[in-house]
Structures are given as C-alpha cells and as structure tokens.
PDB file of C-alpha atoms in Angstrom:
ATOM      1  CA  UNK A   1       0.000   0.000   0.000  1.00  0.00           C
ATOM      2  CA  UNK A   2       1.533   3.336  -1.129  1.00  0.00           C
ATOM      3  CA  UNK A   3       1.642   6.255   1.258  1.00  0.00           C
ATOM      4  CA  UNK A   4      -0.191   9.463   0.226  1.00  0.00           C
ATOM      5  CA  UNK A   5       2.040  12.173  -1.300  1.00  0.00           C
ATOM      6  CA  UNK A   6       2.384  15.418   0.620  1.00  0.00           C
ATOM      7  CA  UNK A   7       0.566  18.185  -1.317  1.00  0.00           C
ATOM      8  CA  UNK A   8       2.030  21.067   0.650  1.00  0.00           C
ATOM      9  CA  UNK A   9       3.787  22.572  -2.450  1.00  0.00           C
ATOM     10  CA  UNK A  10       0.556  23.023  -4.402  1.00  0.00           C
ATOM     11  CA  UNK A  11      -1.144  24.383  -1.310  1.00  0.00           C
ATOM     12  CA  UNK A  12       1.556  27.017  -0.761  1.00  0.00           C
ATOM     13  CA  UNK A  13       1.487  28.167  -4.395  1.00  0.00           C
ATOM     14  CA  UNK A  14      -2.305  28.451  -4.343  1.00  0.00           C
ATOM     15  CA  UNK A  15      -2.219  30.601  -1.214  1.00  0.00           C
ATOM     16  CA  UNK A  16       0.425  32.877  -2.712  1.00  0.00           C
ATOM     17  CA  UNK A  17      -1.582  33.418  -5.869  1.00  0.00           C
ATOM     18  CA  UNK A  18      -4.801  34.172  -3.993  1.00  0.00           C
ATOM     19  CA  UNK A  19      -3.177  36.605  -1.596  1.00  0.00           C
ATOM     20  CA  UNK A  20      -1.051  38.362  -4.280  1.00  0.00           C
ATOM     21  CA  UNK A  21       1.979  38.229  -2.031  1.00  0.00           C
ATOM     22  CA  UNK A  22       5.236  38.979  -3.835  1.00  0.00           C
ATOM     23  CA  UNK A  23       8.249  37.062  -2.654  1.00  0.00           C
ATOM     24  CA  UNK A  24      11.828  37.119  -3.835  1.00  0.00           C
ATOM     25  CA  UNK A  25      13.322  34.176  -5.681  1.00  0.00           C
ATOM     26  CA  UNK A  26      15.389  33.046  -2.685  1.00  0.00           C
ATOM     27  CA  UNK A  27      12.317  32.788  -0.435  1.00  0.00           C
ATOM     28  CA  UNK A  28      10.488  30.705  -3.021  1.00  0.00           C
ATOM     29  CA  UNK A  29      13.475  28.370  -3.383  1.00  0.00           C
ATOM     30  CA  UNK A  30      13.748  27.879   0.399  1.00  0.00           C
ATOM     31  CA  UNK A  31      10.059  27.111   0.693  1.00  0.00           C
ATOM     32  CA  UNK A  32      10.258  24.658  -2.192  1.00  0.00           C
ATOM     33  CA  UNK A  33      13.254  22.874  -0.653  1.00  0.00           C
ATOM     34  CA  UNK A  34      11.506  22.495   2.700  1.00  0.00           C
ATOM     35  CA  UNK A  35       8.380  21.147   1.027  1.00  0.00           C
ATOM     36  CA  UNK A  36      10.380  18.672  -1.060  1.00  0.00           C
ATOM     37  CA  UNK A  37      12.154  17.491   2.070  1.00  0.00           C
ATOM     38  CA  UNK A  38       8.825  16.755   3.711  1.00  0.00           C
ATOM     39  CA  UNK A  39       7.678  14.864   0.633  1.00  0.00           C
ATOM     40  CA  UNK A  40      10.822  12.702   0.524  1.00  0.00           C
ATOM     41  CA  UNK A  41      10.470  11.901   4.208  1.00  0.00           C
ATOM     42  CA  UNK A  42       6.908  10.726   3.670  1.00  0.00           C
ATOM     43  CA  UNK A  43       8.015   8.497   0.772  1.00  0.00           C
ATOM     44  CA  UNK A  44      10.847   6.784   2.677  1.00  0.00           C
ATOM     45  CA  UNK A  45      11.012   3.008   2.299  1.00  0.00           C
ATOM     46  CA  UNK A  46      12.004   2.288   5.896  1.00  0.00           C
ATOM     47  CA  UNK A  47       9.468   0.583   8.140  1.00  0.00           C
ATOM     48  CA  UNK A  48       7.819   2.627  10.872  1.00  0.00           C
ATOM     49  CA  UNK A  49       8.873   2.118  14.445  1.00  0.00           C
ATOM     50  CA  UNK A  50       7.025  -0.708  16.166  1.00  0.00           C
ATOM     51  CA  UNK A  51       5.406  -0.616  19.534  1.00  0.00           C
ATOM     52  CA  UNK A  52       6.853  -2.766  22.308  1.00  0.00           C
ATOM     53  CA  UNK A  53       3.840  -5.088  22.257  1.00  0.00           C
ATOM     54  CA  UNK A  54       4.141  -5.569  18.483  1.00  0.00           C
ATOM     55  CA  UNK A  55       7.871  -6.273  18.724  1.00  0.00           C
ATOM     56  CA  UNK A  56       7.350  -8.860  21.485  1.00  0.00           C
ATOM     57  CA  UNK A  57       4.672 -10.581  19.399  1.00  0.00           C
ATOM     58  CA  UNK A  58       6.990 -10.745  16.366  1.00  0.00           C
ATOM     59  CA  UNK A  59       9.808 -12.116  18.505  1.00  0.00           C
ATOM     60  CA  UNK A  60       7.614 -14.920  19.879  1.00  0.00           C
ATOM     61  CA  UNK A  61       6.472 -15.825  16.361  1.00  0.00           C
ATOM     62  CA  UNK A  62      10.082 -16.219  15.240  1.00  0.00           C
ATOM     63  CA  UNK A  63      10.273 -13.204  12.907  1.00  0.00           C
ATOM     64  CA  UNK A  64      13.285 -10.921  12.993  1.00  0.00           C
ATOM     65  CA  UNK A  65      12.729  -7.597  14.666  1.00  0.00           C
ATOM     66  CA  UNK A  66      14.142  -4.588  12.786  1.00  0.00           C
ATOM     67  CA  UNK A  67      16.571  -2.111  14.244  1.00  0.00           C
ATOM     68  CA  UNK A  68      13.792   0.435  14.745  1.00  0.00           C
ATOM     69  CA  UNK A  69      12.745  -1.539  17.790  1.00  0.00           C
ATOM     70  CA  UNK A  70      15.864  -0.292  19.527  1.00  0.00           C
ATOM     71  CA  UNK A  71      14.237   3.158  19.683  1.00  0.00           C
ATOM     72  CA  UNK A  72      11.839   1.790  22.326  1.00  0.00           C
ATOM     73  CA  UNK A  73      13.733   1.940  25.603  1.00  0.00           C
ATOM     74  CA  UNK A  74      11.422  -0.477  27.390  1.00  0.00           C
ATOM     75  CA  UNK A  75      12.064  -3.215  24.835  1.00  0.00           C
ATOM     76  CA  UNK A  76      15.843  -3.355  25.224  1.00  0.00           C
ATOM     77  CA  UNK A  77      15.789  -5.950  27.996  1.00  0.00           C
ATOM     78  CA  UNK A  78      13.097  -8.010  26.286  1.00  0.00           C
ATOM     79  CA  UNK A  79      14.953  -8.063  22.978  1.00  0.00           C
ATOM     80  CA  UNK A  80      18.148  -9.223  24.634  1.00  0.00           C
ATOM     81  CA  UNK A  81      16.315 -11.999  26.449  1.00  0.00           C
ATOM     82  CA  UNK A  82      14.257 -13.169  23.474  1.00  0.00           C
ATOM     83  CA  UNK A  83      16.847 -12.976  20.668  1.00  0.00           C
ATOM     84  CA  UNK A  84      20.276 -13.428  22.237  1.00  0.00           C
ATOM     85  CA  UNK A  85      19.453 -16.264  24.635  1.00  0.00           C
ATOM     86  CA  UNK A  86      20.398 -19.789  23.516  1.00  0.00           C
ATOM     87  CA  UNK A  87      17.700 -22.302  24.388  1.00  0.00           C
ATOM     88  CA  UNK A  88      19.416 -25.680  24.645  1.00  0.00           C
ATOM     89  CA  UNK A  89      16.029 -27.367  25.041  1.00  0.00           C
ATOM     90  CA  UNK A  90      15.052 -26.251  21.547  1.00  0.00           C
ATOM     91  CA  UNK A  91      17.952 -28.132  19.969  1.00  0.00           C
ATOM     92  CA  UNK A  92      16.902 -31.259  18.127  1.00  0.00           C
ATOM     93  CA  UNK A  93      20.280 -32.987  17.851  1.00  0.00           C
ATOM     94  CA  UNK A  94      22.147 -33.996  20.991  1.00  0.00           C
ATOM     95  CA  UNK A  95      25.705 -32.765  21.367  1.00  0.00           C
ATOM     96  CA  UNK A  96      28.433 -33.132  23.983  1.00  0.00           C
ATOM     97  CA  UNK A  97      30.018 -29.798  23.112  1.00  0.00           C
ATOM     98  CA  UNK A  98      29.553 -26.922  25.556  1.00  0.00           C
ATOM     99  CA  UNK A  99      26.612 -24.757  24.538  1.00  0.00           C
ATOM    100  CA  UNK A 100      26.730 -20.986  24.849  1.00  0.00           C
ATOM    101  CA  UNK A 101      24.348 -19.615  27.428  1.00  0.00           C
ATOM    102  CA  UNK A 102      23.143 -16.088  28.141  1.00  0.00           C
ATOM    103  CA  UNK A 103      22.387 -15.047  31.691  1.00  0.00           C
ATOM    104  CA  UNK A 104      18.895 -13.777  32.438  1.00  0.00           C
ATOM    105  CA  UNK A 105      19.559 -12.039  35.735  1.00  0.00           C
ATOM    106  CA  UNK A 106      16.430 -13.608  37.197  1.00  0.00           C
ATOM    107  CA  UNK A 107      14.201 -11.973  34.565  1.00  0.00           C
ATOM    108  CA  UNK A 108      11.568 -13.563  32.356  1.00  0.00           C
ATOM    109  CA  UNK A 109      10.713 -12.873  28.695  1.00  0.00           C
ATOM    110  CA  UNK A 110       9.046  -9.559  29.575  1.00  0.00           C
ATOM    111  CA  UNK A 111      12.122  -8.207  31.357  1.00  0.00           C
ATOM    112  CA  UNK A 112      10.589  -8.245  34.826  1.00  0.00           C
ATOM    113  CA  UNK A 113      12.431  -9.783  37.775  1.00  0.00           C
ATOM    114  CA  UNK A 114      10.927 -13.144  38.694  1.00  0.00           C
ATOM    115  CA  UNK A 115      13.697 -14.554  40.893  1.00  0.00           C
ATOM    116  CA  UNK A 116      15.574 -12.190  43.179  1.00  0.00           C
ATOM    117  CA  UNK A 117      19.165 -12.726  44.200  1.00  0.00           C
ATOM    118  CA  UNK A 118      20.417 -13.686  40.718  1.00  0.00           C
ATOM    119  CA  UNK A 119      22.725 -11.541  38.628  1.00  0.00           C
ATOM    120  CA  UNK A 120      26.232 -11.208  37.269  1.00  0.00           C
ATOM    121  CA  UNK A 121      28.739 -13.975  37.741  1.00  0.00           C
ATOM    122  CA  UNK A 122      31.340 -15.564  35.535  1.00  0.00           C
ATOM    123  CA  UNK A 123      30.445 -16.688  32.036  1.00  0.00           C
ATOM    124  CA  UNK A 124      29.268 -20.297  31.869  1.00  0.00           C
ATOM    125  CA  UNK A 125      28.662 -22.864  29.185  1.00  0.00           C
ATOM    126  CA  UNK A 126      26.015 -25.544  29.458  1.00  0.00           C
ATOM    127  CA  UNK A 127      26.785 -29.263  29.136  1.00  0.00           C
ATOM    128  CA  UNK A 128      23.722 -31.137  27.948  1.00  0.00           C
ATOM    129  CA  UNK A 129      23.061 -33.861  30.534  1.00  0.00           C
ATOM    130  CA  UNK A 130      21.228 -36.978  29.355  1.00  0.00           C
ATOM    131  CA  UNK A 131      18.903 -37.888  32.221  1.00  0.00           C
ATOM    132  CA  UNK A 132      17.449 -40.900  30.369  1.00  0.00           C
ATOM    133  CA  UNK A 133      19.895 -43.693  31.081  1.00  0.00           C
ATOM    134  CA  UNK A 134      17.848 -46.340  29.262  1.00  0.00           C
ATOM    135  CA  UNK A 135      19.602 -46.236  25.883  1.00  0.00           C
ATOM    136  CA  UNK A 136      20.119 -49.359  23.790  1.00  0.00           C
ATOM    137  CA  UNK A 137      22.054 -50.197  20.676  1.00  0.00           C
ATOM    138  CA  UNK A 138      19.992 -50.987  17.550  1.00  0.00           C
ATOM    139  CA  UNK A 139      18.873 -54.633  17.326  1.00  0.00           C
ATOM    140  CA  UNK A 140      20.129 -55.289  20.867  1.00  0.00           C
ATOM    141  CA  UNK A 141      17.203 -54.170  22.991  1.00  0.00           C
ATOM    142  CA  UNK A 142      17.156 -57.378  25.044  1.00  0.00           C
ATOM    143  CA  UNK A 143      20.772 -57.042  26.185  1.00  0.00           C
ATOM    144  CA  UNK A 144      22.198 -54.652  28.784  1.00  0.00           C
ATOM    145  CA  UNK A 145      24.034 -51.710  27.307  1.00  0.00           C
ATOM    146  CA  UNK A 146      27.574 -51.026  28.506  1.00  0.00           C
ATOM    147  CA  UNK A 147      29.363 -47.696  28.429  1.00  0.00           C
ATOM    148  CA  UNK A 148      32.870 -46.599  29.347  1.00  0.00           C
ATOM    149  CA  UNK A 149      33.617 -43.528  31.425  1.00  0.00           C
ATOM    150  CA  UNK A 150      35.892 -41.216  29.440  1.00  0.00           C
ATOM    151  CA  UNK A 151      36.314 -38.423  31.992  1.00  0.00           C
ATOM    152  CA  UNK A 152      34.817 -36.962  35.152  1.00  0.00           C
ATOM    153  CA  UNK A 153      34.843 -33.187  35.435  1.00  0.00           C
ATOM    154  CA  UNK A 154      33.387 -30.157  37.183  1.00  0.00           C
ATOM    155  CA  UNK A 155      30.175 -28.625  35.856  1.00  0.00           C
ATOM    156  CA  UNK A 156      29.547 -24.916  36.563  1.00  0.00           C
ATOM    157  CA  UNK A 157      25.781 -25.290  36.092  1.00  0.00           C
ATOM    158  CA  UNK A 158      25.172 -27.801  38.909  1.00  0.00           C
ATOM    159  CA  UNK A 159      26.563 -28.892  42.246  1.00  0.00           C
ATOM    160  CA  UNK A 160      27.394 -32.482  41.230  1.00  0.00           C
ATOM    161  CA  UNK A 161      30.232 -33.564  38.952  1.00  0.00           C
ATOM    162  CA  UNK A 162      29.446 -34.933  35.512  1.00  0.00           C
ATOM    163  CA  UNK A 163      30.933 -37.818  33.552  1.00  0.00           C
ATOM    164  CA  UNK A 164      31.418 -38.228  29.822  1.00  0.00           C
ATOM    165  CA  UNK A 165      30.553 -41.806  28.866  1.00  0.00           C
ATOM    166  CA  UNK A 166      30.834 -43.500  25.482  1.00  0.00           C
ATOM    167  CA  UNK A 167      29.288 -46.688  24.171  1.00  0.00           C
ATOM    168  CA  UNK A 168      28.577 -47.920  20.669  1.00  0.00           C
ATOM    169  CA  UNK A 169      28.502 -44.965  18.295  1.00  0.00           C
ATOM    170  CA  UNK A 170      27.544 -42.179  20.687  1.00  0.00           C
ATOM    171  CA  UNK A 171      28.799 -40.163  23.656  1.00  0.00           C
ATOM    172  CA  UNK A 172      26.817 -38.353  26.318  1.00  0.00           C
ATOM    173  CA  UNK A 173      27.080 -36.550  29.642  1.00  0.00           C
ATOM    174  CA  UNK A 174      25.582 -38.097  32.782  1.00  0.00           C
ATOM    175  CA  UNK A 175      25.595 -37.308  36.504  1.00  0.00           C
ATOM    176  CA  UNK A 176      28.670 -38.918  38.069  1.00  0.00           C
ATOM    177  CA  UNK A 177      28.450 -41.061  41.187  1.00  0.00           C
ATOM    178  CA  UNK A 178      30.691 -40.851  44.245  1.00  0.00           C
ATOM    179  CA  UNK A 179      33.508 -43.237  43.231  1.00  0.00           C
ATOM    180  CA  UNK A 180      33.177 -43.033  39.446  1.00  0.00           C
ATOM    181  CA  UNK A 181      36.510 -42.680  37.636  1.00  0.00           C
ATOM    182  CA  UNK A 182      37.753 -42.603  34.072  1.00  0.00           C
ATOM    183  CA  UNK A 183      37.988 -46.097  32.614  1.00  0.00           C
ATOM    184  CA  UNK A 184      35.079 -47.594  34.574  1.00  0.00           C
ATOM    185  CA  UNK A 185      32.467 -49.682  32.756  1.00  0.00           C
ATOM    186  CA  UNK A 186      28.845 -48.964  33.661  1.00  0.00           C
ATOM    187  CA  UNK A 187      25.788 -50.973  32.648  1.00  0.00           C
ATOM    188  CA  UNK A 188      22.244 -49.995  31.819  1.00  0.00           C
ATOM    189  CA  UNK A 189      19.467 -52.579  31.727  1.00  0.00           C
ATOM    190  CA  UNK A 190      15.696 -52.370  31.629  1.00  0.00           C
ATOM    191  CA  UNK A 191      15.056 -56.046  32.425  1.00  0.00           C
ATOM    192  CA  UNK A 192      13.380 -57.068  35.689  1.00  0.00           C
ATOM    193  CA  UNK A 193      14.333 -60.663  36.459  1.00  0.00           C
ATOM    194  CA  UNK A 194      13.050 -63.107  39.007  1.00  0.00           C
ATOM    195  CA  UNK A 195      16.110 -62.605  41.193  1.00  0.00           C
ATOM    196  CA  UNK A 196      17.479 -59.264  42.357  1.00  0.00           C
ATOM    197  CA  UNK A 197      20.679 -58.226  40.605  1.00  0.00           C
ATOM    198  CA  UNK A 198      23.972 -57.454  42.299  1.00  0.00           C
ATOM    199  CA  UNK A 199      24.550 -54.018  40.786  1.00  0.00           C
ATOM    200  CA  UNK A 200      27.711 -51.969  40.986  1.00  0.00           C
ATOM    201  CA  UNK A 201      27.924 -48.264  41.642  1.00  0.00           C
ATOM    202  CA  UNK A 202      27.017 -46.248  38.553  1.00  0.00           C
ATOM    203  CA  UNK A 203      24.835 -48.949  36.974  1.00  0.00           C
ATOM    204  CA  UNK A 204      21.240 -48.110  36.045  1.00  0.00           C
ATOM    205  CA  UNK A 205      18.407 -50.595  36.587  1.00  0.00           C
ATOM    206  CA  UNK A 206      14.651 -50.524  37.150  1.00  0.00           C
ATOM    207  CA  UNK A 207      13.613 -50.395  40.782  1.00  0.00           C
ATOM    208  CA  UNK A 208      12.066 -53.843  40.505  1.00  0.00           C
ATOM    209  CA  UNK A 209      15.440 -55.390  39.651  1.00  0.00           C
ATOM    210  CA  UNK A 210      17.302 -54.057  42.718  1.00  0.00           C
ATOM    211  CA  UNK A 211      17.324 -55.545  46.232  1.00  0.00           C
ATOM    212  CA  UNK A 212      15.680 -53.725  49.120  1.00  0.00           C
ATOM    213  CA  UNK A 213      18.013 -51.346  50.959  1.00  0.00           C
ATOM    214  CA  UNK A 214      19.993 -50.238  47.886  1.00  0.00           C
ATOM    215  CA  UNK A 215      21.262 -46.655  47.789  1.00  0.00           C
ATOM    216  CA  UNK A 216      19.976 -45.002  44.610  1.00  0.00           C
ATOM    217  CA  UNK A 217      20.016 -41.627  42.873  1.00  0.00           C
ATOM    218  CA  UNK A 218      18.627 -40.016  39.705  1.00  0.00           C
ATOM    219  CA  UNK A 219      15.127 -41.332  40.323  1.00  0.00           C
ATOM    220  CA  UNK A 220      12.385 -41.319  37.690  1.00  0.00           C
ATOM    221  CA  UNK A 221       8.805 -40.697  38.796  1.00  0.00           C
ATOM    222  CA  UNK A 222       7.391 -41.909  35.475  1.00  0.00           C
ATOM    223  CA  UNK A 223       8.977 -44.527  33.195  1.00  0.00           C
ATOM    224  CA  UNK A 224      10.827 -42.978  30.257  1.00  0.00           C
ATOM    225  CA  UNK A 225      10.484 -39.422  31.518  1.00  0.00           C
ATOM    226  CA  UNK A 226      14.031 -39.081  32.782  1.00  0.00           C
ATOM    227  CA  UNK A 227      15.406 -38.644  36.271  1.00  0.00           C
ATOM    228  CA  UNK A 228      13.971 -35.781  38.309  1.00  0.00           C
ATOM    229  CA  UNK A 229      14.738 -36.609  41.958  1.00  0.00           C
ATOM    230  CA  UNK A 230      18.011 -37.087  43.894  1.00  0.00           C
ATOM    231  CA  UNK A 231      20.344 -35.245  41.519  1.00  0.00           C
ATOM    232  CA  UNK A 232      22.127 -32.794  43.851  1.00  0.00           C
ATOM    233  CA  UNK A 233      25.693 -33.302  45.036  1.00  0.00           C
ATOM    234  CA  UNK A 234      26.172 -35.936  47.753  1.00  0.00           C
ATOM    235  CA  UNK A 235      22.515 -37.001  47.885  1.00  0.00           C
ATOM    236  CA  UNK A 236      21.103 -40.516  47.808  1.00  0.00           C
ATOM    237  CA  UNK A 237      17.824 -42.310  48.412  1.00  0.00           C
ATOM    238  CA  UNK A 238      16.996 -45.712  49.873  1.00  0.00           C
ATOM    239  CA  UNK A 239      14.817 -48.408  48.342  1.00  0.00           C
ATOM    240  CA  UNK A 240      12.586 -49.288  51.309  1.00  0.00           C
ATOM    241  CA  UNK A 241      10.186 -51.916  49.952  1.00  0.00           C
ATOM    242  CA  UNK A 242       8.264 -53.202  46.942  1.00  0.00           C
ATOM    243  CA  UNK A 243       4.465 -53.442  46.942  1.00  0.00           C
ATOM    244  CA  UNK A 244       2.327 -54.843  44.088  1.00  0.00           C
ATOM    245  CA  UNK A 245       4.453 -53.702  41.168  1.00  0.00           C
ATOM    246  CA  UNK A 246       5.492 -50.467  42.849  1.00  0.00           C
ATOM    247  CA  UNK A 247       8.497 -49.361  44.883  1.00  0.00           C
ATOM    248  CA  UNK A 248       8.749 -46.978  47.830  1.00  0.00           C
ATOM    249  CA  UNK A 249      11.816 -44.729  47.958  1.00  0.00           C
ATOM    250  CA  UNK A 250      12.967 -42.571  50.838  1.00  0.00           C
ATOM    251  CA  UNK A 251      14.304 -39.237  49.559  1.00  0.00           C
ATOM    252  CA  UNK A 252      17.179 -37.286  51.173  1.00  0.00           C
ATOM    253  CA  UNK A 253      14.522 -35.108  52.872  1.00  0.00           C
ATOM    254  CA  UNK A 254      13.186 -38.271  54.632  1.00  0.00           C
ATOM    255  CA  UNK A 255      10.008 -38.015  52.606  1.00  0.00           C
ATOM    256  CA  UNK A 256       8.771 -41.186  50.917  1.00  0.00           C
ATOM    257  CA  UNK A 257       7.499 -41.529  47.354  1.00  0.00           C
ATOM    258  CA  UNK A 258       5.805 -44.453  45.652  1.00  0.00           C
ATOM    259  CA  UNK A 259       6.523 -45.050  41.961  1.00  0.00           C
ATOM    260  CA  UNK A 260       6.245 -47.902  39.499  1.00  0.00           C
ATOM    261  CA  UNK A 261       8.920 -50.574  39.686  1.00  0.00           C
ATOM    262  CA  UNK A 262       9.775 -49.966  36.002  1.00  0.00           C
ATOM    263  CA  UNK A 263      11.180 -46.511  36.808  1.00  0.00           C
ATOM    264  CA  UNK A 264      14.940 -46.300  36.261  1.00  0.00           C
ATOM    265  CA  UNK A 265      17.438 -45.356  38.962  1.00  0.00           C
ATOM    266  CA  UNK A 266      21.211 -45.192  39.257  1.00  0.00           C
ATOM    267  CA  UNK A 267      22.937 -47.209  41.964  1.00  0.00           C
ATOM    268  CA  UNK A 268      25.078 -45.328  44.461  1.00  0.00           C
ATOM    269  CA  UNK A 269      25.476 -41.803  45.760  1.00  0.00           C
ATOM    270  CA  UNK A 270      25.864 -38.619  43.734  1.00  0.00           C
ATOM    271  CA  UNK A 271      29.422 -37.282  43.451  1.00  0.00           C
ATOM    272  CA  UNK A 272      30.967 -34.224  45.130  1.00  0.00           C
ATOM    273  CA  UNK A 273      29.869 -35.187  48.625  1.00  0.00           C
ATOM    274  CA  UNK A 274      31.809 -32.287  50.223  1.00  0.00           C
ATOM    275  CA  UNK A 275      29.859 -29.637  48.350  1.00  0.00           C
ATOM    276  CA  UNK A 276      28.033 -28.489  51.490  1.00  0.00           C
ATOM    277  CA  UNK A 277      31.340 -28.089  53.358  1.00  0.00           C
ATOM    278  CA  UNK A 278      32.926 -25.594  50.986  1.00  0.00           C
ATOM    279  CA  UNK A 279      33.998 -22.245  52.445  1.00  0.00           C
ATOM    280  CA  UNK A 280      32.917 -19.164  50.502  1.00  0.00           C
ATOM    281  CA  UNK A 281      35.440 -16.941  52.323  1.00  0.00           C
ATOM    282  CA  UNK A 282      34.289 -13.565  51.037  1.00  0.00           C
ATOM    283  CA  UNK A 283      31.300 -11.830  49.523  1.00  0.00           C
ATOM    284  CA  UNK A 284      33.018 -11.496  46.167  1.00  0.00           C
ATOM    285  CA  UNK A 285      32.976 -15.243  45.592  1.00  0.00           C
ATOM    286  CA  UNK A 286      29.195 -15.269  45.744  1.00  0.00           C
ATOM    287  CA  UNK A 287      29.221 -12.611  43.032  1.00  0.00           C
ATOM    288  CA  UNK A 288      31.459 -14.880  40.946  1.00  0.00           C
ATOM    289  CA  UNK A 289      28.809 -17.571  41.319  1.00  0.00           C
ATOM    290  CA  UNK A 290      26.051 -15.209  40.187  1.00  0.00           C
ATOM    291  CA  UNK A 291      24.497 -14.738  43.642  1.00  0.00           C
ATOM    292  CA  UNK A 292      23.530 -11.166  44.486  1.00  0.00           C
ATOM    293  CA  UNK A 293      23.562  -9.922  48.086  1.00  0.00           C
ATOM    294  CA  UNK A 294      20.322  -9.633  49.988  1.00  0.00           C
ATOM    295  CA  UNK A 295      19.056  -6.420  51.508  1.00  0.00           C
ATOM    296  CA  UNK A 296      20.855  -5.134  54.598  1.00  0.00           C
ATOM    297  CA  UNK A 297      17.602  -4.055  56.210  1.00  0.00           C
ATOM    298  CA  UNK A 298      17.447  -5.210  59.839  1.00  0.00           C
ATOM    299  CA  UNK A 299      14.319  -7.199  60.602  1.00  0.00           C
ATOM    300  CA  UNK A 300      13.277  -8.369  64.035  1.00  0.00           C
ATOM    301  CA  UNK A 301      13.159 -12.151  64.352  1.00  0.00           C
ATOM    302  CA  UNK A 302       9.708 -12.767  65.731  1.00  0.00           C
ATOM    303  CA  UNK A 303       9.809 -16.544  65.403  1.00  0.00           C
ATOM    304  CA  UNK A 304       7.370 -16.680  62.498  1.00  0.00           C
ATOM    305  CA  UNK A 305      10.033 -17.574  59.952  1.00  0.00           C
ATOM    306  CA  UNK A 306      12.291 -20.572  60.218  1.00  0.00           C
ATOM    307  CA  UNK A 307      12.043 -24.314  60.432  1.00  0.00           C
ATOM    308  CA  UNK A 308       9.234 -25.703  62.545  1.00  0.00           C
ATOM    309  CA  UNK A 309       9.186 -29.012  64.388  1.00  0.00           C
ATOM    310  CA  UNK A 310       6.407 -30.859  62.654  1.00  0.00           C
ATOM    311  CA  UNK A 311       5.700 -34.401  61.457  1.00  0.00           C
ATOM    312  CA  UNK A 312       6.860 -35.551  58.062  1.00  0.00           C
ATOM    313  CA  UNK A 313       4.476 -34.998  55.150  1.00  0.00           C
ATOM    314  CA  UNK A 314       2.510 -38.000  53.877  1.00  0.00           C
ATOM    315  CA  UNK A 315       3.961 -40.249  51.208  1.00  0.00           C
ATOM    316  CA  UNK A 316       3.613 -38.987  47.637  1.00  0.00           C
ATOM    317  CA  UNK A 317       2.113 -41.561  45.318  1.00  0.00           C
ATOM    318  CA  UNK A 318       2.908 -41.314  41.606  1.00  0.00           C
ATOM    319  CA  UNK A 319       0.974 -44.483  40.761  1.00  0.00           C
ATOM    320  CA  UNK A 320      -2.662 -44.540  39.683  1.00  0.00           C
ATOM    321  CA  UNK A 321      -3.920 -47.147  42.131  1.00  0.00           C
ATOM    322  CA  UNK A 322      -7.544 -48.366  41.814  1.00  0.00           C
ATOM    323  CA  UNK A 323      -9.835 -46.894  44.437  1.00  0.00           C
ATOM    324  CA  UNK A 324     -11.812 -48.974  46.941  1.00  0.00           C
ATOM    325  CA  UNK A 325     -15.153 -47.719  45.617  1.00  0.00           C
ATOM    326  CA  UNK A 326     -14.280 -48.970  42.127  1.00  0.00           C
ATOM    327  CA  UNK A 327     -13.947 -52.498  43.482  1.00  0.00           C
TER     328      UNK A 327
END
C-alpha cells in the first residue's frame, strides 16, 4: 500500500496566488526545498517504528525484529532476552560440546524480575546432561548396554560432577556417582528378572530389579520421563520396599514416594559429597557464582520464619492405584 504524497507545495502556491503576495526568488526556493524534504520523508522506504507489544509478538512468532525496535527503551531488555538467549532445550540434535548460554539475571521474557538474588557472575557454558539412562544399541534391545567412562569433570551449572561416557557410536554426559573414575564400565538394563541383581555403583536398573536397601540416585517418577529426583551433590535415596508392582523410595529429605517398579534409577550416591562443606570466604565469591547480596535491612526475628518441628508430610504416590469404591 503506497503512502499518500504530501501536497504542501501546491497548497503554498495556491495561497500565494490568492493573496497576491510577492516574494523574492530566494524565499520561493527555500520554501520549495523544505516542502520537497517533507515529501521525501513521507516516501521513505524504511518501516515505521514498532510498539513494544508488536515487537514482542513478532519475537515470539520467530520473525526478525528490525533495528527500529531499539528506539523503544522499554524493549531493550526483552529483545536481549528473546533474541540473544540460547535455548538448549530447543535443539533437536544432541551434542556433547559446551553450549553458549546467556544469563537472564532472574528476569523472564518480559524483562521483569521473577527470581531475586540472581545476577552477574562468571560466564558459563552448558553441558547437555542426558537424564534418560535407558539407551540401547539398535537390534540389541534385550541385552544390557555397557558404556565406558571417558572423563569426570566439574560442571559450573550444577553442584554435582558430571561424567562423559561412550558406548557404541555415541557419547553423552551423565551425573557422576561418588567413586566413578575414568575407565570404569557402567551398565544400563531395563530387564526385571526373578532374582534381584547385584549391581555396581554407577549402573542403572529398574527399581524392581534391585534388592531392598539399595542406595539409589537419579530417580524417575514416570517410566521414560528421565530422572527428576536425587540429583544434587552428595545425595542418595533408599529403596525401602516393593508393593504390588510399585516401589517406595525414601528421599534425602526423609520423605517417601511411591513409583512404578519400572522406573529407572542409578545405583550409588551422587558425586561431590563435600559440596556443602565448601567455604565461601568472602562476599566477592558469591558474586562470581552469580548470587547477588540480599538487603541489609534489619528485621526483628519474631519466630514466624524458620524451620518448625512438625511431622513428616505424607507419602507422595505417583501411581494410579484403583480406588476402593471402584472395586
């Protein structure tokens, strides 16, 4: 759609003729130049400046926002969060290479602070952790899958150490256990036999295949969903008992959960057990870690806040058990 042409030149000439005003040649030239300038500005091919709401909508749809958006001061934070941030979850192909990551400073897509106490810190790169240990080679689904530990290293994005394991034609990062070292062979099996297996540390089995009393970590709450519980440094859970195709696990918080016995777990304790004993030493180290200081406002301790002595919460059940009324 073409923009309408500015008709200010014809309007000026018509007024001059009707009023019989005599102007010198220089005045006429200056008026003509100013009118032509206004006409050329109206015919410019550049896009008009967008509103902040329109720019945010275009960013969410995947279209590229033009440089005119930078004129809107309120959109600067939103543009940096929406365009410059690398979403590792949006990647389709798995990679073991470190992925660039932009810090959000505790802000969401709109630029507003959602989590206080986050900001600054050293630059970090994300290592894509594979939380689904149940991986088989093609045409060998019935056999346990073995992998070799290539290296165990520090991960800046989590408290536990991570291990690079390789098996078959692929490599991946996993959460390392307490005594895992380079050169170890770990097994992954999804078979539940009649007898409980004698698993080694770092092996992954379904809960139904392990004996009662085993220390476990990286617990799934739904089969095939990936581990979600017991992933922090130095933590471990205990397999308490098995009931009608389900297993009851005690978490590090002493709370108990009930899941299906086909959920995968890793045997042993998570690495870096001395993480809670580290000494920060100075306030600047917290800033290195991306932790901002809290307010220095003095507040009277009235006893409302803090840990209370109360009974443990009831057991969480992640199994759809049939109700009594249905029977």
